[in-house]
XYZ file of C-alpha atoms in Angstrom:
339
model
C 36.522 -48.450 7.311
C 36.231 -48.131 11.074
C 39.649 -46.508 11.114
C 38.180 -44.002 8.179
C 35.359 -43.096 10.522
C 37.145 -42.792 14.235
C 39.162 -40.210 11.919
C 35.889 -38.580 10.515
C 35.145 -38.073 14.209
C 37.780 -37.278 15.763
C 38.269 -34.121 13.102
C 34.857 -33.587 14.198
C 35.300 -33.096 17.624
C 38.568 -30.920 17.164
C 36.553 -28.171 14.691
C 33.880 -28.162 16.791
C 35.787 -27.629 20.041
C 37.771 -25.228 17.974
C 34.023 -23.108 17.084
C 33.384 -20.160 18.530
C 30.289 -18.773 16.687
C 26.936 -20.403 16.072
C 27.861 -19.688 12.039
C 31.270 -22.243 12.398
C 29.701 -24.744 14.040
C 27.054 -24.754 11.277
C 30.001 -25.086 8.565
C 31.042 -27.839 10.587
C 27.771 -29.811 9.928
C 27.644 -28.844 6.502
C 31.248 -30.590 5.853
C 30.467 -33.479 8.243
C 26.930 -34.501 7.102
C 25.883 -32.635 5.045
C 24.822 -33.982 1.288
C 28.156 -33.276 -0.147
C 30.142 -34.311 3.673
C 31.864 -37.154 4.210
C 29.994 -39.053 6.486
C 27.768 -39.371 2.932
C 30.922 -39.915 1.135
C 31.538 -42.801 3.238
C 28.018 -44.012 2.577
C 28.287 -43.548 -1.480
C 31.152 -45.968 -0.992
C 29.026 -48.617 0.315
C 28.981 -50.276 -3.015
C 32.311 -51.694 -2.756
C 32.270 -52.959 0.285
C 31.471 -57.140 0.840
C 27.397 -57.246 0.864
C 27.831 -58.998 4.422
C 29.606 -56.330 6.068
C 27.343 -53.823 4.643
C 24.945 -54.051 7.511
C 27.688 -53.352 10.114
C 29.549 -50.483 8.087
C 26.113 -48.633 7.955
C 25.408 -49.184 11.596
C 28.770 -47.521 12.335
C 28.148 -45.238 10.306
C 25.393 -44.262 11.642
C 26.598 -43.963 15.069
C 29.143 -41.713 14.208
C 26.841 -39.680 12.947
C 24.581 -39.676 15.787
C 27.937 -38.460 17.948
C 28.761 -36.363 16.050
C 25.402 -34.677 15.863
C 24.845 -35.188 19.941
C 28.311 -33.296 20.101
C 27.505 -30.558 17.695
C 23.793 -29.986 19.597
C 25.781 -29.989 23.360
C 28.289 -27.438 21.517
C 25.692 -24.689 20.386
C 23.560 -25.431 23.400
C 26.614 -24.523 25.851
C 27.475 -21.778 23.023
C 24.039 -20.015 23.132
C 23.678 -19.743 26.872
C 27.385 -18.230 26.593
C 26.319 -15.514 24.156
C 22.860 -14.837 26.354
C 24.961 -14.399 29.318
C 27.669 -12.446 27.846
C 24.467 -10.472 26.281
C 22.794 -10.017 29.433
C 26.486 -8.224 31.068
C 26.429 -6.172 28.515
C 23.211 -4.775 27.841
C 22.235 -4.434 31.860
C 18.933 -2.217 32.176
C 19.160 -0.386 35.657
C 15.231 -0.297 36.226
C 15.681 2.583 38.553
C 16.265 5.348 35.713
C 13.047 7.484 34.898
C 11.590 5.992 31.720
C 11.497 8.117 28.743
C 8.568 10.026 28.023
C 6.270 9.384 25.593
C 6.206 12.936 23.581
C 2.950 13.274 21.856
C 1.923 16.130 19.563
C -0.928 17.717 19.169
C -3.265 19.886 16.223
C -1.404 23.469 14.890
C -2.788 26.422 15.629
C -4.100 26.699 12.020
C -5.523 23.107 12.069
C -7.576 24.100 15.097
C -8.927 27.068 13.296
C -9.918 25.331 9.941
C -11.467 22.534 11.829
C -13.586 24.939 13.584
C -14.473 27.139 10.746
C -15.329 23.516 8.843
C -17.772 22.365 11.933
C -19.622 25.735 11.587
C -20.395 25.951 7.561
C -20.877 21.782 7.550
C -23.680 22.675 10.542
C -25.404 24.661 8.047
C -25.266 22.451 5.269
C -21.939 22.999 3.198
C -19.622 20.595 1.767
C -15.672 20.712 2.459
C -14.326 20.638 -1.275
C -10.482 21.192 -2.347
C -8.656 21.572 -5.577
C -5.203 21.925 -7.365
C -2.927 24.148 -5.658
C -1.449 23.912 -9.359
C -3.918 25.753 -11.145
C -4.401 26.589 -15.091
C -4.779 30.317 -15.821
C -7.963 30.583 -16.828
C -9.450 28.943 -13.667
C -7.538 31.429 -11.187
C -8.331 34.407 -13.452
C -10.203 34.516 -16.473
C -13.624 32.525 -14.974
C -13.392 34.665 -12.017
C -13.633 37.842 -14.521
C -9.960 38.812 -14.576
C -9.132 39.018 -18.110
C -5.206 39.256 -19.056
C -5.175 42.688 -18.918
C -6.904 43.533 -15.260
C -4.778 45.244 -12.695
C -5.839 42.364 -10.220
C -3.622 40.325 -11.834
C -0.568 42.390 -10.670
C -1.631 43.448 -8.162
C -2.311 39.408 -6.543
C 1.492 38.847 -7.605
C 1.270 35.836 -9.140
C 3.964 32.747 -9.267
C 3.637 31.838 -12.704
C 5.261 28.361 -14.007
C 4.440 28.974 -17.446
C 1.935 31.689 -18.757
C -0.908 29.462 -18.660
C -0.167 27.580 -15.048
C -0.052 29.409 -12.094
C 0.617 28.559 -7.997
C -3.158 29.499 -6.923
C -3.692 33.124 -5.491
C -6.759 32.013 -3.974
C -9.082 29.004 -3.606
C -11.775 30.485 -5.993
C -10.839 28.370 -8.929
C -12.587 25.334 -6.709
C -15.392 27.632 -6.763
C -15.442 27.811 -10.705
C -14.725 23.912 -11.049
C -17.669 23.163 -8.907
C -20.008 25.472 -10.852
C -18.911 23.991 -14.159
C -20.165 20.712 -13.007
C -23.473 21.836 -12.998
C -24.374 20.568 -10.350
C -27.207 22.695 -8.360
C -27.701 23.989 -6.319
C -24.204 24.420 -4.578
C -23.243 25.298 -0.801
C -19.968 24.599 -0.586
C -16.572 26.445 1.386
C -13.085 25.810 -0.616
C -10.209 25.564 2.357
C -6.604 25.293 0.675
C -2.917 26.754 0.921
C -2.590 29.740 -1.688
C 0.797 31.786 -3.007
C 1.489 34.705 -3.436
C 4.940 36.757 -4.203
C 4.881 38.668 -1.041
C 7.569 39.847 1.326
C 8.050 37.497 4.809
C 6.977 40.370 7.567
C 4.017 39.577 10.640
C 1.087 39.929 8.702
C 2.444 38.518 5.425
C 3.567 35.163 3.929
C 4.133 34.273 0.207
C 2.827 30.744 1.785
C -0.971 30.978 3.460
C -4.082 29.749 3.510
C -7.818 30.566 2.656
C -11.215 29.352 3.108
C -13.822 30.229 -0.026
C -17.464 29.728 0.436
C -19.788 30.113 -2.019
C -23.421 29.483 -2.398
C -25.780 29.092 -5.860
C -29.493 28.823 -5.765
C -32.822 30.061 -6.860
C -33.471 33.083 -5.153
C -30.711 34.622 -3.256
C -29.836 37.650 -1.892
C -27.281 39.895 -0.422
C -29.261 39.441 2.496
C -28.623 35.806 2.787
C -24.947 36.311 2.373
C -25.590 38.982 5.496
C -27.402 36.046 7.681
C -24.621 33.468 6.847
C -21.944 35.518 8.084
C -23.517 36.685 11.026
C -24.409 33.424 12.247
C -20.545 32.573 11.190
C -19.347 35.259 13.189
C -20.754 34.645 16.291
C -19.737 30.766 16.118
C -16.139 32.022 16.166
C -16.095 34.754 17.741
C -19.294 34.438 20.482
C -22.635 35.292 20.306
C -22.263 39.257 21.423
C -20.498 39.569 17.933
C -21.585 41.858 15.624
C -20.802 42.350 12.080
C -20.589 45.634 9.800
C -20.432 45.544 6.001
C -18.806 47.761 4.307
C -19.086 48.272 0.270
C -15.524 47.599 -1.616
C -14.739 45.494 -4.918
C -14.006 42.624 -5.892
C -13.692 41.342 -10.116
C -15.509 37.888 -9.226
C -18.442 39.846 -7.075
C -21.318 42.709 -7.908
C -22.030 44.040 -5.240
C -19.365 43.112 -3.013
C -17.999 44.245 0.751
C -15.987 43.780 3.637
C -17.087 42.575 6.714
C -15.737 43.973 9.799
C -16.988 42.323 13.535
C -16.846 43.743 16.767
C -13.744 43.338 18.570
C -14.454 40.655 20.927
C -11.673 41.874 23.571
C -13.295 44.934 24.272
C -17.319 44.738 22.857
C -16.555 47.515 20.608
C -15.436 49.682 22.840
C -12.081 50.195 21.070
C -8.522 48.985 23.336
C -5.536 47.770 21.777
C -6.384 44.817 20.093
C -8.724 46.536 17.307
C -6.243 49.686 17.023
C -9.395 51.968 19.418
C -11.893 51.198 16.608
C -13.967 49.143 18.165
C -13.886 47.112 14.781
C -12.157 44.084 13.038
C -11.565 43.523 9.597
C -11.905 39.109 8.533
C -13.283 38.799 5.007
C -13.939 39.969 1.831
C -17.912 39.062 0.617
C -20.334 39.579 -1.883
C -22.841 38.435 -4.426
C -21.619 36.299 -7.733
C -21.111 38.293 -10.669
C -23.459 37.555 -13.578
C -20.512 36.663 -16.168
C -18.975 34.759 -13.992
C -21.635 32.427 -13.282
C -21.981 32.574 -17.758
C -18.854 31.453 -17.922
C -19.361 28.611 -15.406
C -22.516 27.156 -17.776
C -25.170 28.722 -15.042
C -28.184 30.875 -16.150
C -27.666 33.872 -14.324
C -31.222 35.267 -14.745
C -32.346 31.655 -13.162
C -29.769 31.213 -10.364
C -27.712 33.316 -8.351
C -25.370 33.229 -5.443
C -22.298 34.622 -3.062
C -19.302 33.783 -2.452
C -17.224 34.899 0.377
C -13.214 34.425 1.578
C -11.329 34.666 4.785
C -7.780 34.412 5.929
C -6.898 30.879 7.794
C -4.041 32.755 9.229
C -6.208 35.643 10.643
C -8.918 33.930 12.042
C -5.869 32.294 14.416
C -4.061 35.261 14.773
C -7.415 37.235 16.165
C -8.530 33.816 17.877
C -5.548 32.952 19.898
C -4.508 36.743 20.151
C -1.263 36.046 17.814
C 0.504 39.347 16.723
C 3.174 37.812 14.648
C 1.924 35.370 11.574
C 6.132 33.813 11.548
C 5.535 32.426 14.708
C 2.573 29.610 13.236
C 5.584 28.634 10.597
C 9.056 28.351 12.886
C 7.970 25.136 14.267
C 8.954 26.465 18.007
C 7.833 23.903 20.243
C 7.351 26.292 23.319
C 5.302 28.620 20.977
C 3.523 25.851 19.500
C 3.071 23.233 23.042
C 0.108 26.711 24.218
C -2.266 25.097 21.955
């Protein structure tokens, strides 16, 4: 037996000298004394050996596994501090190279706009909704008064995915799902991306975005809708802005305008910026048409309201002075970095 185990570990020794990897010299403990290893084969053989030498055979044993073990914990421990330092030649860090800078990004142009447009309308008591940029038919036409047959509907160019669900042309279908909650009164703006099948050029995108406000109540008038967006206007713009209505139409609106403000490069004097008119177009406006506040399940000769809807993209392109919309969308770092 003592022969069996100088022989146990003295093939110990030679695999472990002969390890190279952390992984080998754990195979070697798995064959050595492990539950299936031969150290515990030896040990399962106790049975047949005389009861009085029992004692001693286990003490050997024993020992031999305790050398074997010291042997296999001075391998690795040599074996480590050989990988570390091998580690250490090869991964040197010369601490007198310029660190790399931490690159951090900041809010788009367009972000900054909505943001500020948000703070003014939430100042005067209006909640930030949003809706389905996936919209059913009838919420992006027919409760806004565009029936199927109403040249608005070509003329908005309209991304259809089947006939009855539509890429939004606007956010005004928030506007209708808010009314048909019944919920009153309502002062509320609608920000949102919205498509349309135009041509790419610097004033055009078949990607943009809009922000819809709309107001119901007891009692309101055009000239409410003229206070609100004069106080708006001179938020963004400053306070010398002024603002100029002029009559147009709109399906969703009765009577409805657009609201021009006085260039604020020049005061209305008329330079470059606002083409010599003194004047700049921004939104579209007016007061809520009767049917479509029916068709929303609100008593029109009880409540009434306006609704109004600017351009995300143009209040950045007039804010920051912008004359080309592509450049918000080509991601060009030194376009982008100015903001």
């Amino acid at each position: 037996m003592k022969e069996k185990l100088e022989q146990i570990k003295a093939e110990a020794a030679a695999q472990i000298q002969a390890s190279d990897i952390p992984e080998k010299l754990n195979d070697v403990r798995v064959k050595f004394l492990g539950k299936k290893g031969e150290l515990t084969a030896v040990l399962k053989g106790m049975k047949d050996v005389d009861p009085k030498d029992r004692p001693k055979i286990g003490q050997m044993v024993n020992d031999t596994r305790a050398e074997i073990e010291a042997l296999l914990e001075e391998t690795r421990i040599k074996m480590e501090r050989v990988i570390r330092e091998r580690k250490m030649k090869e991964e040197v860090i010369d601490v007198t190279l310029p660190s790399r800078k931490n690159v951090m990004g900041h809010r788009h142009p367009n972000t900054i706009a909505l943001e500020e447009v948000e703070r003014i309308f939430v100042g005067m008591g209006y909640e930030v909704v949003e809706g389905p940029e996936v919209e059913y038919d009838e919420y992006n036409f027919e409760k806004l008064n565009i029936p199927a047959d109403h040249p608005a509907k070509d003329e908005q160019d309209t991304f259809y995915i089947n006939k009855d669900i539509v890429l939004r042309t606007q956010t005004s279908p928030v506007q209708a799902r808010v009314m048909e909650q019944g919920k009153l009164p309502i002062r509320m703006i609608a920000p949102g991306r919205v498509f349309r099948s135009d041509e790419v050029d610097a004033t055009h995108s078949p990607s943009f975005h809009q922000i819809e406000g709309l107001v119901i109540d007891k009692n309101i008038s055009f000239a409410d809708l003229k206070g609100t967006l004069e106080v708006f206007a001179k938020e963004l713009f400053g306070p010398e802005t002024k603002t100029k209505f002029r009559p147009h139409h709109f399906p969703f609106t009765e009577p409805s305008a657009e609201v021009d403000v006085s260039c604020f490069k020049c005061g209305g004097k008329g330079c470059r910026f606002c083409k010599g008119s003194g004047w700049i177009e921004i939104l579209g406006c007016g007061m809520v048409h009767p049917h479509v506040l029916e068709m929303c399940g609100i008593d029109p000769e009880e409540y009434g309201g306006f609704a109004f809807g600017v351009g995300l993209e143009r209040i950045a392109l007039l804010k920051y002075e912008i004359d080309d919309m592509r450049l918000l969308y080509e991601n060009d770092v030194r376009f982008l970095k100015q903001f």
